[in-house]
mmCIF file of C-alpha atoms and ligand atoms in Angstrom:
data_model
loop_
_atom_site.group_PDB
_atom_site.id
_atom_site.type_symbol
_atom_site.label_atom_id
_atom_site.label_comp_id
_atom_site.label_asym_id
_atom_site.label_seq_id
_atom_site.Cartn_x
_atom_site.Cartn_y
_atom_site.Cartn_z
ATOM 1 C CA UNK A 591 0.000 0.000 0.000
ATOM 2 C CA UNK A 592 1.541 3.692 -0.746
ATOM 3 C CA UNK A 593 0.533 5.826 1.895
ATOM 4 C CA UNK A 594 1.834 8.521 0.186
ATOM 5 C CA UNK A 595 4.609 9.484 2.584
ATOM 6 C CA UNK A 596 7.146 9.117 -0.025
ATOM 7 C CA UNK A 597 9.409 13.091 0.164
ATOM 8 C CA UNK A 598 7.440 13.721 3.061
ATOM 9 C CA UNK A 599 9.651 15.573 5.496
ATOM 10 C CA UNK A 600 8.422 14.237 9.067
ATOM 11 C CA UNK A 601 10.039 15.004 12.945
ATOM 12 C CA UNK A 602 9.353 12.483 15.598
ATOM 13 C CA UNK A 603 10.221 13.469 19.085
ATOM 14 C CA UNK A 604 11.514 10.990 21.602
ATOM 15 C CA UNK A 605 12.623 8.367 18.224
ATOM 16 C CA UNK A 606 15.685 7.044 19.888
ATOM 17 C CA UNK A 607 14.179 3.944 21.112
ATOM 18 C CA UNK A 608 10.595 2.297 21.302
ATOM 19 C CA UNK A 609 7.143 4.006 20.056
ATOM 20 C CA UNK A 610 9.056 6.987 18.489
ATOM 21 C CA UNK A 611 11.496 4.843 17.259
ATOM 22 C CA UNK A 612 9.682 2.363 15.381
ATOM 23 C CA UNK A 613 7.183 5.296 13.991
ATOM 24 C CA UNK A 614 10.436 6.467 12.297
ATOM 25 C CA UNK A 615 11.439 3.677 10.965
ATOM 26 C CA UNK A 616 8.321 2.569 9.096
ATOM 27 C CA UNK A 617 7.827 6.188 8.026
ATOM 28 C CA UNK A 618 11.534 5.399 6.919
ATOM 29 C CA UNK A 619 10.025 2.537 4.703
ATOM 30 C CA UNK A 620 7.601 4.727 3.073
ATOM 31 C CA UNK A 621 10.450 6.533 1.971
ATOM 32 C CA UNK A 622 9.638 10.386 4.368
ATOM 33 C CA UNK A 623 12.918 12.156 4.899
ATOM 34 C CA UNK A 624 12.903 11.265 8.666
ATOM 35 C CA UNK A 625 14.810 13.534 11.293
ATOM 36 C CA UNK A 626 14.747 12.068 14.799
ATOM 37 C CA UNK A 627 15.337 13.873 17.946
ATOM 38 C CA UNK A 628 16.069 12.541 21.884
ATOM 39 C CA UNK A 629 18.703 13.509 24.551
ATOM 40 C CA UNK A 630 20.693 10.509 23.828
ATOM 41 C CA UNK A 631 23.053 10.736 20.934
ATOM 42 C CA UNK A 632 24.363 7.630 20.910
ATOM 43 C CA UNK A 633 20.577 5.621 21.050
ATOM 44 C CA UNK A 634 20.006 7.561 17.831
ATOM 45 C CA UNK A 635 22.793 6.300 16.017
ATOM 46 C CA UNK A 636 21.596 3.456 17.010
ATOM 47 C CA UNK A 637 17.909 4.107 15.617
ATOM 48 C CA UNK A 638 19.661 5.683 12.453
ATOM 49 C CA UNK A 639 22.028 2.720 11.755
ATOM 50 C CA UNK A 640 18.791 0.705 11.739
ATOM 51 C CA UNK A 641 16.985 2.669 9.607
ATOM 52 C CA UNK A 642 19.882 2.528 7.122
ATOM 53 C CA UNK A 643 19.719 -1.022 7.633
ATOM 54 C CA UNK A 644 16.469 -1.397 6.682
ATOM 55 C CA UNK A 645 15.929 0.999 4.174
ATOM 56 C CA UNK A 646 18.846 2.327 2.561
ATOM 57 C CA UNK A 647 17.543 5.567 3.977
ATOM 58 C CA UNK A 648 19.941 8.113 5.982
ATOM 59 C CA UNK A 649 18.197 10.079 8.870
ATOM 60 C CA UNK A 650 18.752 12.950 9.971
ATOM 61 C CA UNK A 651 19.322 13.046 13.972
ATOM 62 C CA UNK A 652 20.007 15.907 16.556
ATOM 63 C CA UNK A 653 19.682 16.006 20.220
ATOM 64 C CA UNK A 654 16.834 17.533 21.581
ATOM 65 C CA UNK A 655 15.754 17.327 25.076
ATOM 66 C CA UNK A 656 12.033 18.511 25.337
ATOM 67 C CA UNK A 657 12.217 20.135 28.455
ATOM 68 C CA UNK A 658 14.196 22.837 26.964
ATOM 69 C CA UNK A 659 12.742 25.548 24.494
ATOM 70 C CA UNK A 660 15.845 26.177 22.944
ATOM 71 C CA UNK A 661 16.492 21.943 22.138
ATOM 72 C CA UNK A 662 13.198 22.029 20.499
ATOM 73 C CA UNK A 663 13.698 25.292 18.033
ATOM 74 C CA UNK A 664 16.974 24.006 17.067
ATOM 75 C CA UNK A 665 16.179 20.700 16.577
ATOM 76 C CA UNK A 666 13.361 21.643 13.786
ATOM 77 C CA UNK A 667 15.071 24.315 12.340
ATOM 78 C CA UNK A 668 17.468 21.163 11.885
ATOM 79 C CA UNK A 669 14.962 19.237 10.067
ATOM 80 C CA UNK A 670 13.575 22.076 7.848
ATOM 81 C CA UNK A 671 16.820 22.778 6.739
ATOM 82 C CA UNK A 672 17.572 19.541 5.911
ATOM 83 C CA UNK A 673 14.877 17.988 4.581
ATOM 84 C CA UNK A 674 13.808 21.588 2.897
ATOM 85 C CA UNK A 675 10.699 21.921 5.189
ATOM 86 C CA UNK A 676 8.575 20.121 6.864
ATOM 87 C CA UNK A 677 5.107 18.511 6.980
ATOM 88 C CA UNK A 678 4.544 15.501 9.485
ATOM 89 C CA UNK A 679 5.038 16.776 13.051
ATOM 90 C CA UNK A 680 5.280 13.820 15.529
ATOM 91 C CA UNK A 681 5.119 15.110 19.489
ATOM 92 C CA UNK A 682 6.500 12.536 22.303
ATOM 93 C CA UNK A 683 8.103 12.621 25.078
ATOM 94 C CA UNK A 684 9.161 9.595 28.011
ATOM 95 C CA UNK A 685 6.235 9.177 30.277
ATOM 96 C CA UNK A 686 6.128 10.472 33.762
ATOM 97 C CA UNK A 687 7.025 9.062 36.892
ATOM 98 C CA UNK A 688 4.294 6.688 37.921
ATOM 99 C CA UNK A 689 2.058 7.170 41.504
ATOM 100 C CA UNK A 690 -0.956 8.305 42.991
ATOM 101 C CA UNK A 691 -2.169 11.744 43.654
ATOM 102 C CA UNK A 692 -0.576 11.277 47.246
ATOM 103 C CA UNK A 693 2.819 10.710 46.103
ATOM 104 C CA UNK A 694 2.969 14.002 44.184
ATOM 105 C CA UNK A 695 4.049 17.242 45.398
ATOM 106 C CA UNK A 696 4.444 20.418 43.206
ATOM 107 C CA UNK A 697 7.675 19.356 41.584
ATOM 108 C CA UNK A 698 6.156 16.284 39.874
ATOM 109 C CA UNK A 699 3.296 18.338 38.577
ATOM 110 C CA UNK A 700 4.845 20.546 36.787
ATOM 111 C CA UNK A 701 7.486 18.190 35.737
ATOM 112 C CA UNK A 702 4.629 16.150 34.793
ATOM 113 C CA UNK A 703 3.051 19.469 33.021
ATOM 114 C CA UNK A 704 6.344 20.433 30.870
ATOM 115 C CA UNK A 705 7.861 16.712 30.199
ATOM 116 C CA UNK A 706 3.734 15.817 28.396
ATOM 117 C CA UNK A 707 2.021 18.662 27.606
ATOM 118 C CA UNK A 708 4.288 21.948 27.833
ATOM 119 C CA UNK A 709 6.746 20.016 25.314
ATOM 120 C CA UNK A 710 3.981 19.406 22.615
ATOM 121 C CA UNK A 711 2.654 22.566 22.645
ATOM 122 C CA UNK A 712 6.366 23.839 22.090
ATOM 123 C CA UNK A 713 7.023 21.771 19.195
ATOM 124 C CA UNK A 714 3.754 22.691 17.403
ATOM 125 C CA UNK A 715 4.063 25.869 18.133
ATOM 126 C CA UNK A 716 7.715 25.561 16.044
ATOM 127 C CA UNK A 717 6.559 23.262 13.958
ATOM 128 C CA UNK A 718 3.424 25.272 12.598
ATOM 129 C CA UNK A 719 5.121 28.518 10.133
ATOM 130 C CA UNK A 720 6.606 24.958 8.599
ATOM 131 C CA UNK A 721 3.809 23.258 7.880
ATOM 132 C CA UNK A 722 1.574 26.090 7.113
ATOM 133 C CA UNK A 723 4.349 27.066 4.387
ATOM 134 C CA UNK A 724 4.425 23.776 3.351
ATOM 135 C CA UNK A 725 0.425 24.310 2.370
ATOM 136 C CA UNK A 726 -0.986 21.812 5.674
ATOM 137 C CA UNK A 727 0.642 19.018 6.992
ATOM 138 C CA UNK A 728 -0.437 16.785 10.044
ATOM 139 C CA UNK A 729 0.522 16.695 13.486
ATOM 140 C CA UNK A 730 0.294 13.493 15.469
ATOM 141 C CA UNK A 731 0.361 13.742 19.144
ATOM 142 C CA UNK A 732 1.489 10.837 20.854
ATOM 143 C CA UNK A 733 -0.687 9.872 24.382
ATOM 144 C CA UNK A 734 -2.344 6.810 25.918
ATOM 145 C CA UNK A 735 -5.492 5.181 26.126
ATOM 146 C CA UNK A 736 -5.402 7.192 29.546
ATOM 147 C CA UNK A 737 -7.410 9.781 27.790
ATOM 148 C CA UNK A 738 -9.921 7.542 27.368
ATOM 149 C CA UNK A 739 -9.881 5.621 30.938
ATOM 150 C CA UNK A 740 -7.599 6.956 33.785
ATOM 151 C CA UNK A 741 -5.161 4.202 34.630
ATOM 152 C CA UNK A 742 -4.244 3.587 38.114
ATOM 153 C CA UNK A 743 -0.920 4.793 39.701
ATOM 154 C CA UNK A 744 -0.222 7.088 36.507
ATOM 155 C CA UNK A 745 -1.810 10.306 37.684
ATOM 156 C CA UNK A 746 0.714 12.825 36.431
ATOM 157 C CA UNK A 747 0.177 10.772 33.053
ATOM 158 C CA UNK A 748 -3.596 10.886 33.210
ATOM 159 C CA UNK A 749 -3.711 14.123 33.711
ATOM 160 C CA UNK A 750 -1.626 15.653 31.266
ATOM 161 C CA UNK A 751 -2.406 13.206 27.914
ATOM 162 C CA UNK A 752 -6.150 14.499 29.044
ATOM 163 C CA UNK A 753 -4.713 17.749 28.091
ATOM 164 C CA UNK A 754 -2.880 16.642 25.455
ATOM 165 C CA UNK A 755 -6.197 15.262 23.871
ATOM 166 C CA UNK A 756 -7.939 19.140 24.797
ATOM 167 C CA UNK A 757 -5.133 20.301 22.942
ATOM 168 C CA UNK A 758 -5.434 18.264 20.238
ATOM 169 C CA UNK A 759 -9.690 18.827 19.923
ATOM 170 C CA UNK A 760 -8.771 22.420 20.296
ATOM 171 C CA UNK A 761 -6.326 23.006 17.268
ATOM 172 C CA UNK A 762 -8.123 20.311 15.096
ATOM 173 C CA UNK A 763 -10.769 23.138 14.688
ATOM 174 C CA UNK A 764 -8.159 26.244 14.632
ATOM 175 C CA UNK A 765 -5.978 24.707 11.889
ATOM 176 C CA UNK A 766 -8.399 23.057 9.290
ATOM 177 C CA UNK A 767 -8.055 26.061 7.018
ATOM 178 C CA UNK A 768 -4.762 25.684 7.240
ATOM 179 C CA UNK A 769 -5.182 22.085 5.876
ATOM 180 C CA UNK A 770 -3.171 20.873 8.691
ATOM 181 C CA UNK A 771 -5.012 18.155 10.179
ATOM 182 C CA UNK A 772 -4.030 16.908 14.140
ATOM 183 C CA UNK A 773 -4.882 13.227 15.495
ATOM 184 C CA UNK A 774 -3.916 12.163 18.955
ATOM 185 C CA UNK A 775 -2.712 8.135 19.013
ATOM 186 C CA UNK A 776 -3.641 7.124 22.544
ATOM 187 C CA UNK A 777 -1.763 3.278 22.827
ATOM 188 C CA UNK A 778 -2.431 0.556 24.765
ATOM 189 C CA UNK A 779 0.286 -1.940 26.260
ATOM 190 C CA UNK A 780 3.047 -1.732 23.900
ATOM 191 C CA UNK A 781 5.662 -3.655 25.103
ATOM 192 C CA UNK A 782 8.912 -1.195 24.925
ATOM 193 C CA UNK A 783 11.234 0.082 27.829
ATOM 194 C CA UNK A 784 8.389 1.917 29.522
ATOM 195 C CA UNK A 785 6.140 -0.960 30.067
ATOM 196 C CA UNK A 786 8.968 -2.930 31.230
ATOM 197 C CA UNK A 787 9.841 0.345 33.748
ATOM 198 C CA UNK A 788 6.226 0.669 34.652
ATOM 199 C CA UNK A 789 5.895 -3.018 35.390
ATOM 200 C CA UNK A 790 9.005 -3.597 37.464
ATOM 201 C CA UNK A 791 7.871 -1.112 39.718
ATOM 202 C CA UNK A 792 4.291 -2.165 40.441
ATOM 203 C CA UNK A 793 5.320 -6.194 40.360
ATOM 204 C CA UNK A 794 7.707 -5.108 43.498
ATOM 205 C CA UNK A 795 4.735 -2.818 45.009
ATOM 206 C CA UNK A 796 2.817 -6.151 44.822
ATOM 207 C CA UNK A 797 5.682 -8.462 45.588
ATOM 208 C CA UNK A 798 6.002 -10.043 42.555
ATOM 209 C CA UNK A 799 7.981 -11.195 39.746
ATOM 210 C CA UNK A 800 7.826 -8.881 36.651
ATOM 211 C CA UNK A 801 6.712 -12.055 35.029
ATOM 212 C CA UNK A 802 3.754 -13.020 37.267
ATOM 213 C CA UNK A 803 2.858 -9.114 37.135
ATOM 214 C CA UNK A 804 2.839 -9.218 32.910
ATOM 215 C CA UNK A 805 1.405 -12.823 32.845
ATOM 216 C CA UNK A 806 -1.566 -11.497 34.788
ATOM 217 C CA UNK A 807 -1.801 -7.940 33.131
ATOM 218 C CA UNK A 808 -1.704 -9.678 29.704
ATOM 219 C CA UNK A 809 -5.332 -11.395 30.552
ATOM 220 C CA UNK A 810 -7.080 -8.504 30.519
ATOM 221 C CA UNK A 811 -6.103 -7.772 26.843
ATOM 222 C CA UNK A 812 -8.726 -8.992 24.733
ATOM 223 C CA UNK A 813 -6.231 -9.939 22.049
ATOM 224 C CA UNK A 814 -4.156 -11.897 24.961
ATOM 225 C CA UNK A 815 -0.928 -10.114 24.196
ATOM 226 C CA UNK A 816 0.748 -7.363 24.123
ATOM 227 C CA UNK A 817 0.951 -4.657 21.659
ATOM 228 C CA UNK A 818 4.638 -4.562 19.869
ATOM 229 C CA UNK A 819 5.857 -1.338 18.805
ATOM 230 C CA UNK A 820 6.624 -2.490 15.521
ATOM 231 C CA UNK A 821 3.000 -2.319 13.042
ATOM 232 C CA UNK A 822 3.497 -0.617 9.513
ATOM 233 C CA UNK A 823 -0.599 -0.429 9.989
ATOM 234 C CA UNK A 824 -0.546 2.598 12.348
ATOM 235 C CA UNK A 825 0.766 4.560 9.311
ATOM 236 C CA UNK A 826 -2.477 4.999 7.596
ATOM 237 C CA UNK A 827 -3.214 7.848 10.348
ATOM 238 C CA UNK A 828 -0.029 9.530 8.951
ATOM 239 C CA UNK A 829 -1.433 9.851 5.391
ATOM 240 C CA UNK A 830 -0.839 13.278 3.891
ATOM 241 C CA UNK A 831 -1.538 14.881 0.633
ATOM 242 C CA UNK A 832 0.206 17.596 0.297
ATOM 243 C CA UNK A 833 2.732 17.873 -2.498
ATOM 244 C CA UNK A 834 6.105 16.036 -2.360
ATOM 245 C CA UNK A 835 9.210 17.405 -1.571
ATOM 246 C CA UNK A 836 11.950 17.424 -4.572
HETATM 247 N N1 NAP B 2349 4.695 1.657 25.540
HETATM 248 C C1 NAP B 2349 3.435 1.796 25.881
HETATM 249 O O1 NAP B 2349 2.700 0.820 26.077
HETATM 250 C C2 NAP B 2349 2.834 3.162 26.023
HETATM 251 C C3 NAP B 2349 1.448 3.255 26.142
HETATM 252 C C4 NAP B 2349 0.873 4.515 26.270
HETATM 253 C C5 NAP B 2349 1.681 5.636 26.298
HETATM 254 N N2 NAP B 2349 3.042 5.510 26.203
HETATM 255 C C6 NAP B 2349 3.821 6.732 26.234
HETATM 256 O O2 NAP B 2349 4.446 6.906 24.979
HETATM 257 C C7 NAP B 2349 5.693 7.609 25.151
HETATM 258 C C8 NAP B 2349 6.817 6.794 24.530
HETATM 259 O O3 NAP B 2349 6.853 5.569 25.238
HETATM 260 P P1 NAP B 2349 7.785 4.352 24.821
HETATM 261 O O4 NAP B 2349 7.063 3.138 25.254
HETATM 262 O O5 NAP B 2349 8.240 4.500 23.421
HETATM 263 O O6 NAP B 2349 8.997 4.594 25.832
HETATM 264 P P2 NAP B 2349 10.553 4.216 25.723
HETATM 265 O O7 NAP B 2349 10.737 2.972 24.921
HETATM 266 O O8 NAP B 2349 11.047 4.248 27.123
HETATM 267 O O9 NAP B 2349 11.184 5.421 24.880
HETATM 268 C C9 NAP B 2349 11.118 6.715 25.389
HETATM 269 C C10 NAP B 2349 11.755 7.666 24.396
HETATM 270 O O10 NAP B 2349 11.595 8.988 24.896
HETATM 271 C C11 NAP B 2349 12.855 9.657 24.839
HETATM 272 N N3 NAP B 2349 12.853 10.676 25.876
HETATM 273 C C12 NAP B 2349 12.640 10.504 27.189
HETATM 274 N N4 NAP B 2349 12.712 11.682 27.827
HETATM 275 C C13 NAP B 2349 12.987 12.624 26.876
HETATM 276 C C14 NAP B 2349 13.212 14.027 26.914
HETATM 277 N N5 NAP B 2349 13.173 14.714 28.064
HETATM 278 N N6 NAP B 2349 13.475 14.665 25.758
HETATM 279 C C15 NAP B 2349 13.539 13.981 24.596
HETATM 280 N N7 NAP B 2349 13.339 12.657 24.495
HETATM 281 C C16 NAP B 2349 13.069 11.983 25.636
HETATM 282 C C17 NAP B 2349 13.866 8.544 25.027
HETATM 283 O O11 NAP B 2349 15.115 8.878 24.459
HETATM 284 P P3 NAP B 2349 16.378 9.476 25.242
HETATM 285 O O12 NAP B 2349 16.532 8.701 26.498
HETATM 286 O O13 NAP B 2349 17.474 9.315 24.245
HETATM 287 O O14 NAP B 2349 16.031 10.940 25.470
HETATM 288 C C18 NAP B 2349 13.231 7.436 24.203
HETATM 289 O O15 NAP B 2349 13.562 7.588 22.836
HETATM 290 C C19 NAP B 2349 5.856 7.809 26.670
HETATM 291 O O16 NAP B 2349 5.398 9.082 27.029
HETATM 292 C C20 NAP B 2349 4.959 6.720 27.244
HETATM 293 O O17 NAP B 2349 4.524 7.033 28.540
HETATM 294 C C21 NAP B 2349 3.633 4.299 26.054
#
């Protein structure tokens, strides 16, 4: 299937390893001019190695840590200048620090605030001359199925993909005429670092083994697995028809 990403210049945030990673790489596939972006320079040469690996295809990577303004501007300015614009904005970040609503004290909210919600509104706010000169684009935020259904022991999460989704509702309508069109993807278990982070924890809050925790988280999943980040089907969300890039 051509999803017509092919010259497509598209920025993923947080693409040195799992959900952002594997986004990059299939948009890779399509043949988009991919720039990737994390704190960690040497997990994206990893990322970029593989997606020369599997596509032939050289990304472009800088370092960009989305707490900080200035990371953010530079690091699209990098990929407008060297993929010649830009029309595919991907927003991510890590996920918060897990716990309940007891557990947090100022701090964690608004490092919860500016690591999830502060940082997205940052990079589309960068990200938006680009893609309005570019005549519309699409801008996919990256959340949880936490927008949908609170999970428990992630408040700083729930709380701020909630306003990630507000966010997204809200500029859905204010863009349109721009032709720039803006989807939240709200996952499910998707077994990458996170998940394995996430579970550790709460198998030793319950005195568990990691394994006995996952065994028994898995059986609520209808499907009786978990997600893998890895599913060139998530792409048809990233369609755009804009014109290609030369
Ligand atoms: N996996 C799931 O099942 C799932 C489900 C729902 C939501 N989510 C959310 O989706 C997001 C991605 O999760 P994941 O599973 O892909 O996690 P992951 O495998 O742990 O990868 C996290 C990525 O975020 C980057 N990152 C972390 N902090 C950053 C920062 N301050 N600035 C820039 N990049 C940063 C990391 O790179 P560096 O360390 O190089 O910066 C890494 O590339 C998280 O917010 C997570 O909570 C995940």
């Amino acid at each position: 299937m051509n999803l017509g990403l092919s010259g497509k210049s598209v920025f993923i945030a947080a693409s040195s390893k799992g959900l952002g990673r594997a986004a990059a790489l299939e948009f890779a596939k399509e043949g988009a001019l991919v720039t990737i972006a994390s704190r960690s320079l040497g997990q994206l040469e990893e990322a970029r190695d593989e997606i020369r690996a599997a596509t032939g295809q050289e990304a472009t990577m800088v370092r960009m840590d989305v707490l900080s303004p200035d990371d953010i501007k530079n690091a699209i300015r990098h990929a407008v200048d060297s993929a010649g614009g830009l029309d595919i904005l991907v927003t991510n970040a890590g996920g918060p620090p897990s716990g309940f609503f007891s557990d947090m004290g100022d701090e964690d909210w608004t490092g919860g605030f500016e690591l999830n919600l502060l940082s997205a509104i940052r990079m589309i706010r960068e990200a938006l001359p680009h893609l309005k000169s570019a005549g519309g684009g699409r801008i996919v935020n990256l959340a949880s199925t936490s927008v949908k259904q609170p999970i428990d022991g992630l408040i700083l999460s729930n709380v701020f993909r909630a306003g990630v989704q507000a966010l997204t509702k809200s500029l859905s309508s204010e863009l349109a005429n721009d032709g720039i069109l803006i989807n939240t993807i709200a996952p499910g278990r998707i077994a990458t670092d996170r998940i394995t982070e996430l579970d550790s924890k709460r198998a030793e809050d319950q005195g568990s083994s990691l394994e006995q925790f996952q065994t028994a988280a898995v059986k609520a999943i209808p499907l009786g697995r978990m997600g893998t980040p890895r599913n060139s089907r998530v792409l048809s969300s990233f369609t755009v028809r804009s014109p290609t890039r030369t």
